[in-house]
PDB file of C-alpha atoms in Angstrom:
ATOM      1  CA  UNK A 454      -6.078  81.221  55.040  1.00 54.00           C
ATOM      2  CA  UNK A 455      -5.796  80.455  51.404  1.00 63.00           C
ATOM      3  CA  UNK A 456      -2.691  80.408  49.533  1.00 67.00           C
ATOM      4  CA  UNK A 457      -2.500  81.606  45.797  1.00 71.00           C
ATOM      5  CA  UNK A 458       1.007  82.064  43.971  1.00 77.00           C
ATOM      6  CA  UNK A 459       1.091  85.828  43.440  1.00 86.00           C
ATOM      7  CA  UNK A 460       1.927  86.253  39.339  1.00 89.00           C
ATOM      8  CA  UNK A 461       3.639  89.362  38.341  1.00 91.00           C
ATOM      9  CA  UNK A 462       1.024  91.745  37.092  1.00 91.00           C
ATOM     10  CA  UNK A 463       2.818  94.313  35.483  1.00 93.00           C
ATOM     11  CA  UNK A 464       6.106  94.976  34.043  1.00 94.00           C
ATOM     12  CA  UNK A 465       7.720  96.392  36.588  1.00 93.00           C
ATOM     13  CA  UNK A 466       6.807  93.658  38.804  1.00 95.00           C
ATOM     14  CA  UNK A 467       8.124  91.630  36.462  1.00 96.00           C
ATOM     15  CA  UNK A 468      11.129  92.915  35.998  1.00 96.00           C
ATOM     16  CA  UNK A 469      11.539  92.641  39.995  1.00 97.00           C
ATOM     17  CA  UNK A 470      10.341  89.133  40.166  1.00 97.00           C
ATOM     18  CA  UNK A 471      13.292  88.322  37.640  1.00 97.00           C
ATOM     19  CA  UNK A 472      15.429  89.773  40.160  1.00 97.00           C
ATOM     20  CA  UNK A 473      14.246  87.678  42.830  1.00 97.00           C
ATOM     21  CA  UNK A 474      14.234  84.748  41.049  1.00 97.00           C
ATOM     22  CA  UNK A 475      17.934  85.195  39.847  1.00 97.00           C
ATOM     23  CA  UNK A 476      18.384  85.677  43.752  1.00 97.00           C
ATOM     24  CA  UNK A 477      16.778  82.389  44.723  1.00 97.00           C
ATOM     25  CA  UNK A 478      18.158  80.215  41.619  1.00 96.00           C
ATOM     26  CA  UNK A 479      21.493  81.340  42.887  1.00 95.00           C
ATOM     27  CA  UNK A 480      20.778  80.176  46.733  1.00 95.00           C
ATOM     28  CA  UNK A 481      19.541  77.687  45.199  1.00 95.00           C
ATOM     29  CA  UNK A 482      22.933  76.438  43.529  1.00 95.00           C
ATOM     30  CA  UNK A 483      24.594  77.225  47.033  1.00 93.00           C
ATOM     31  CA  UNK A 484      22.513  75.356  49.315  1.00 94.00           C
ATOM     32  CA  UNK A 485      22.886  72.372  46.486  1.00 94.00           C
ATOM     33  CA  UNK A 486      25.999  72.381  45.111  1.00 92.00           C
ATOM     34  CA  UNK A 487      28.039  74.848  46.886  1.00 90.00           C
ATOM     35  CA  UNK A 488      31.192  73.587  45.071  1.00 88.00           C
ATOM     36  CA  UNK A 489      29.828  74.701  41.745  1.00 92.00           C
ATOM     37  CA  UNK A 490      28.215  77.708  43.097  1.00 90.00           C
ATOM     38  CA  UNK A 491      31.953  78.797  44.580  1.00 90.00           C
ATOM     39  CA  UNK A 492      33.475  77.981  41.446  1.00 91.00           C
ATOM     40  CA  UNK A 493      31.263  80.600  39.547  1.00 89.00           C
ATOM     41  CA  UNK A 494      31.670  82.976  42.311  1.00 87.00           C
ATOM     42  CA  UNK A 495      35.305  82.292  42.065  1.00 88.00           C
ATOM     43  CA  UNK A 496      35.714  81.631  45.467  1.00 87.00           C
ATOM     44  CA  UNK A 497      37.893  78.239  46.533  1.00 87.00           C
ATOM     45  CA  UNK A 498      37.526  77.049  49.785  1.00 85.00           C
ATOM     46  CA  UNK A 499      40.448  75.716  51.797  1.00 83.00           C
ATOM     47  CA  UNK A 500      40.709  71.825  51.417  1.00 82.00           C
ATOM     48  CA  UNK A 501      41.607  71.298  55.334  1.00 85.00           C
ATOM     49  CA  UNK A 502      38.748  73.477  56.608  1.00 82.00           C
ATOM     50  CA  UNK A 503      35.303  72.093  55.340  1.00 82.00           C
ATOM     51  CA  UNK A 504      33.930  74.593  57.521  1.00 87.00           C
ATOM     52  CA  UNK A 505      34.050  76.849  54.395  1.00 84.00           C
ATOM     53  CA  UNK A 506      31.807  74.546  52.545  1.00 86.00           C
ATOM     54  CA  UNK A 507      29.184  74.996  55.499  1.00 87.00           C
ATOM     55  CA  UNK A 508      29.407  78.611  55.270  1.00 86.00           C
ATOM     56  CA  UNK A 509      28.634  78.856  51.732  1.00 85.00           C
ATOM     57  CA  UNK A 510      25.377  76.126  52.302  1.00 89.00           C
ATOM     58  CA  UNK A 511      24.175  77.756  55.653  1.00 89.00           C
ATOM     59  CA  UNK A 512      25.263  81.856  54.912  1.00 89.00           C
ATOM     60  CA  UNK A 513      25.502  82.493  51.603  1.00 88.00           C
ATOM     61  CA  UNK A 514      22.914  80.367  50.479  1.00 93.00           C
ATOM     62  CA  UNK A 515      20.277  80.892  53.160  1.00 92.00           C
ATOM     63  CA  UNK A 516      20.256  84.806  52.317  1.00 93.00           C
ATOM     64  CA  UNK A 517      20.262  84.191  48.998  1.00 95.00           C
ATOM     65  CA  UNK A 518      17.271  81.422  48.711  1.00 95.00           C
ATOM     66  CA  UNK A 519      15.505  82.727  51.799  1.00 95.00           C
ATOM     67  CA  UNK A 520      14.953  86.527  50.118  1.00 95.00           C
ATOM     68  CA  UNK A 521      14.793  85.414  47.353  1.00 96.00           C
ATOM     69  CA  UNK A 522      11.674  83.343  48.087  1.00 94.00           C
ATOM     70  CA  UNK A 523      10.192  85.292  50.268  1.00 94.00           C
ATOM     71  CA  UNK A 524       9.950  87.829  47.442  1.00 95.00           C
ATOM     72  CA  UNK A 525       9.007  85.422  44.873  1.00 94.00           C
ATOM     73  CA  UNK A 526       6.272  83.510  46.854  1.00 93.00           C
ATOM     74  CA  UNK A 527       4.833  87.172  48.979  1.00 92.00           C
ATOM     75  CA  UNK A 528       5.178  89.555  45.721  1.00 91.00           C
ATOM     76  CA  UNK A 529       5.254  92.468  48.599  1.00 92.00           C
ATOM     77  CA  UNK A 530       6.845  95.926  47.680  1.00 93.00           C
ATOM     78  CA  UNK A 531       8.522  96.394  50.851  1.00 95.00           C
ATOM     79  CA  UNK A 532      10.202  92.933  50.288  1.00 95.00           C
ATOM     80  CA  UNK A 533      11.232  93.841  46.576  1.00 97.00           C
ATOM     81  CA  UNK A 534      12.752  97.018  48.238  1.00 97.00           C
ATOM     82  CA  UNK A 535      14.954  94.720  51.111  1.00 97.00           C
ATOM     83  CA  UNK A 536      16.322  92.912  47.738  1.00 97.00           C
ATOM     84  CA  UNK A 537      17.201  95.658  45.812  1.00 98.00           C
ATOM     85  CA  UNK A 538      19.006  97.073  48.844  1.00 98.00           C
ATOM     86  CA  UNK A 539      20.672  93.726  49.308  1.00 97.00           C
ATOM     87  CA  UNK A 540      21.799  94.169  46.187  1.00 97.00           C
ATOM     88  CA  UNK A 541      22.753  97.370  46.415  1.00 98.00           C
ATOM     89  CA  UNK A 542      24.807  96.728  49.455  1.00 97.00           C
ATOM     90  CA  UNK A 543      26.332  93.996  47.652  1.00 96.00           C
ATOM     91  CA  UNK A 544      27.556  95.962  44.933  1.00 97.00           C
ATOM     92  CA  UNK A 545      28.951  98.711  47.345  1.00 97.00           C
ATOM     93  CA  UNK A 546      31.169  96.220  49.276  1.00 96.00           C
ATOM     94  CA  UNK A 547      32.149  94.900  45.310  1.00 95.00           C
ATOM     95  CA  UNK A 548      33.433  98.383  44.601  1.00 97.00           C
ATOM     96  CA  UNK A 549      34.961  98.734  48.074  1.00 96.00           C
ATOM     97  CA  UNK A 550      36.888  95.181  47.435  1.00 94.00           C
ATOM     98  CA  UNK A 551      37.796  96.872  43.840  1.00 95.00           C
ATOM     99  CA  UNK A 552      39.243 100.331  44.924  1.00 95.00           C
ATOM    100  CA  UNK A 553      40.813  99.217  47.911  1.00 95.00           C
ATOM    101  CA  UNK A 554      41.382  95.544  47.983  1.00 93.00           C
ATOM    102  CA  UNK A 555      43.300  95.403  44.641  1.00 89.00           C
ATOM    103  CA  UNK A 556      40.571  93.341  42.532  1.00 90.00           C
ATOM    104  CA  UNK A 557      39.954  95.695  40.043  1.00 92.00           C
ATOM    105  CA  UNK A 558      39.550  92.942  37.292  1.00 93.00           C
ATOM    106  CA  UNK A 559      37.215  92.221  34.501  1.00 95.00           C
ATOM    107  CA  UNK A 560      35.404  89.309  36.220  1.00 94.00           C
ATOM    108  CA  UNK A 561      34.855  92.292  39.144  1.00 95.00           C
ATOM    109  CA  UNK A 562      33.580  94.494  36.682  1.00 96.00           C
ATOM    110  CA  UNK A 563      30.787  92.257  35.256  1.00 96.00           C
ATOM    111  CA  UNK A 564      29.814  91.033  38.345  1.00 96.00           C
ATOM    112  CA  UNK A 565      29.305  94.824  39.659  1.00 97.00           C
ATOM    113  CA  UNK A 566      27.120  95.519  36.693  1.00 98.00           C
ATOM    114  CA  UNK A 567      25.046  92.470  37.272  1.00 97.00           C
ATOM    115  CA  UNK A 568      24.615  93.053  40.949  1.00 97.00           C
ATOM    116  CA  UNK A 569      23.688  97.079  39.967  1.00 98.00           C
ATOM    117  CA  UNK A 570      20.928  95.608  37.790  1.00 98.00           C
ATOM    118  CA  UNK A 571      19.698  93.139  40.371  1.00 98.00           C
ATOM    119  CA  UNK A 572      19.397  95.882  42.756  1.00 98.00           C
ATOM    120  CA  UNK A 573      18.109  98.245  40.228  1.00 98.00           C
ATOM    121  CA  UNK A 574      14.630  95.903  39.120  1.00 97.00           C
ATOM    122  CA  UNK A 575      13.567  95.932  42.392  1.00 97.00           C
ATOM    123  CA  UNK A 576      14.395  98.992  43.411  1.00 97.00           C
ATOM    124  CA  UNK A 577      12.690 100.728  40.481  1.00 97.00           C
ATOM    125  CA  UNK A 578       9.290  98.685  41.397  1.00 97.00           C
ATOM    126  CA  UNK A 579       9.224  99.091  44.849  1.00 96.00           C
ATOM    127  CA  UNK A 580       9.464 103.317  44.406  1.00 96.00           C
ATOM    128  CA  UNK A 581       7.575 102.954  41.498  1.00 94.00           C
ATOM    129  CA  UNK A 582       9.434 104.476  38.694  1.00 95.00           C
ATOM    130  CA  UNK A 583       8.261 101.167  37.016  1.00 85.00           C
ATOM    131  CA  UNK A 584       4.934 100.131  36.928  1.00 80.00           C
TER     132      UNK A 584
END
């Protein structure tokens, strides 16, 4: 079996590459440098449980990079669709945490626009309203 890196032929595939690479850069940070990658999530872990660190190397960032990658290095629509879902899923539980958890707050706002967009490039290949 040979192995070529799949390129993005056409804009809308590379508009959901983008995606996938934002997905993977941020497991990426995660799996690296969780501390920094919590920070920018604004997340702080408990200082007597490193068990939280873990969680955001192994969970968080094994989702993150693993998708991510797989879309990036396989370039397969039905792959570009389980990211834009992901994303979509993740923006659903954002707006969940902001109607009902109390975090309706700037930060929450940007970060639900950016996670609509990730979800959107993908999504918008893989049905092919892009492409």
């Amino acid at each position: 079996m040979q192995f070529s890196f799949p390129w993005p032929m056409s804009q809308g595939e590379w508009l959901a590459w983008t995606s996938a690479v934002v997905t993977a850069t941020l497991g990426l940070l995660l799996f690296l440098a969780p501390g920094i990658g919590f920070r920018l999530l604004r997340l702080q872990p408990h200082p007597d449980k490193p068990e939280a660190i873990a969680e955001g190397r192994s969970r968080f960032a094994g989702f993150y990079l693993g998708l991510g990658l797989c879309a990036v290095l396989l370039a397969q629509p039905l792959l570009y669709m389980a990211l834009g879902f992901s994303w979509l899923f993740t923006a659903f539980g954002r707006m969940l945490g902001m109607m009902s958890d109390g975090a309706n707050t700037p930060y929450n706002w940007a970060a639900l626009m950016l996670d609509l967009l990730l979800a959107a490039l993908p999504l918008a290949f893989a049905f092919g309203f892009l492409p």
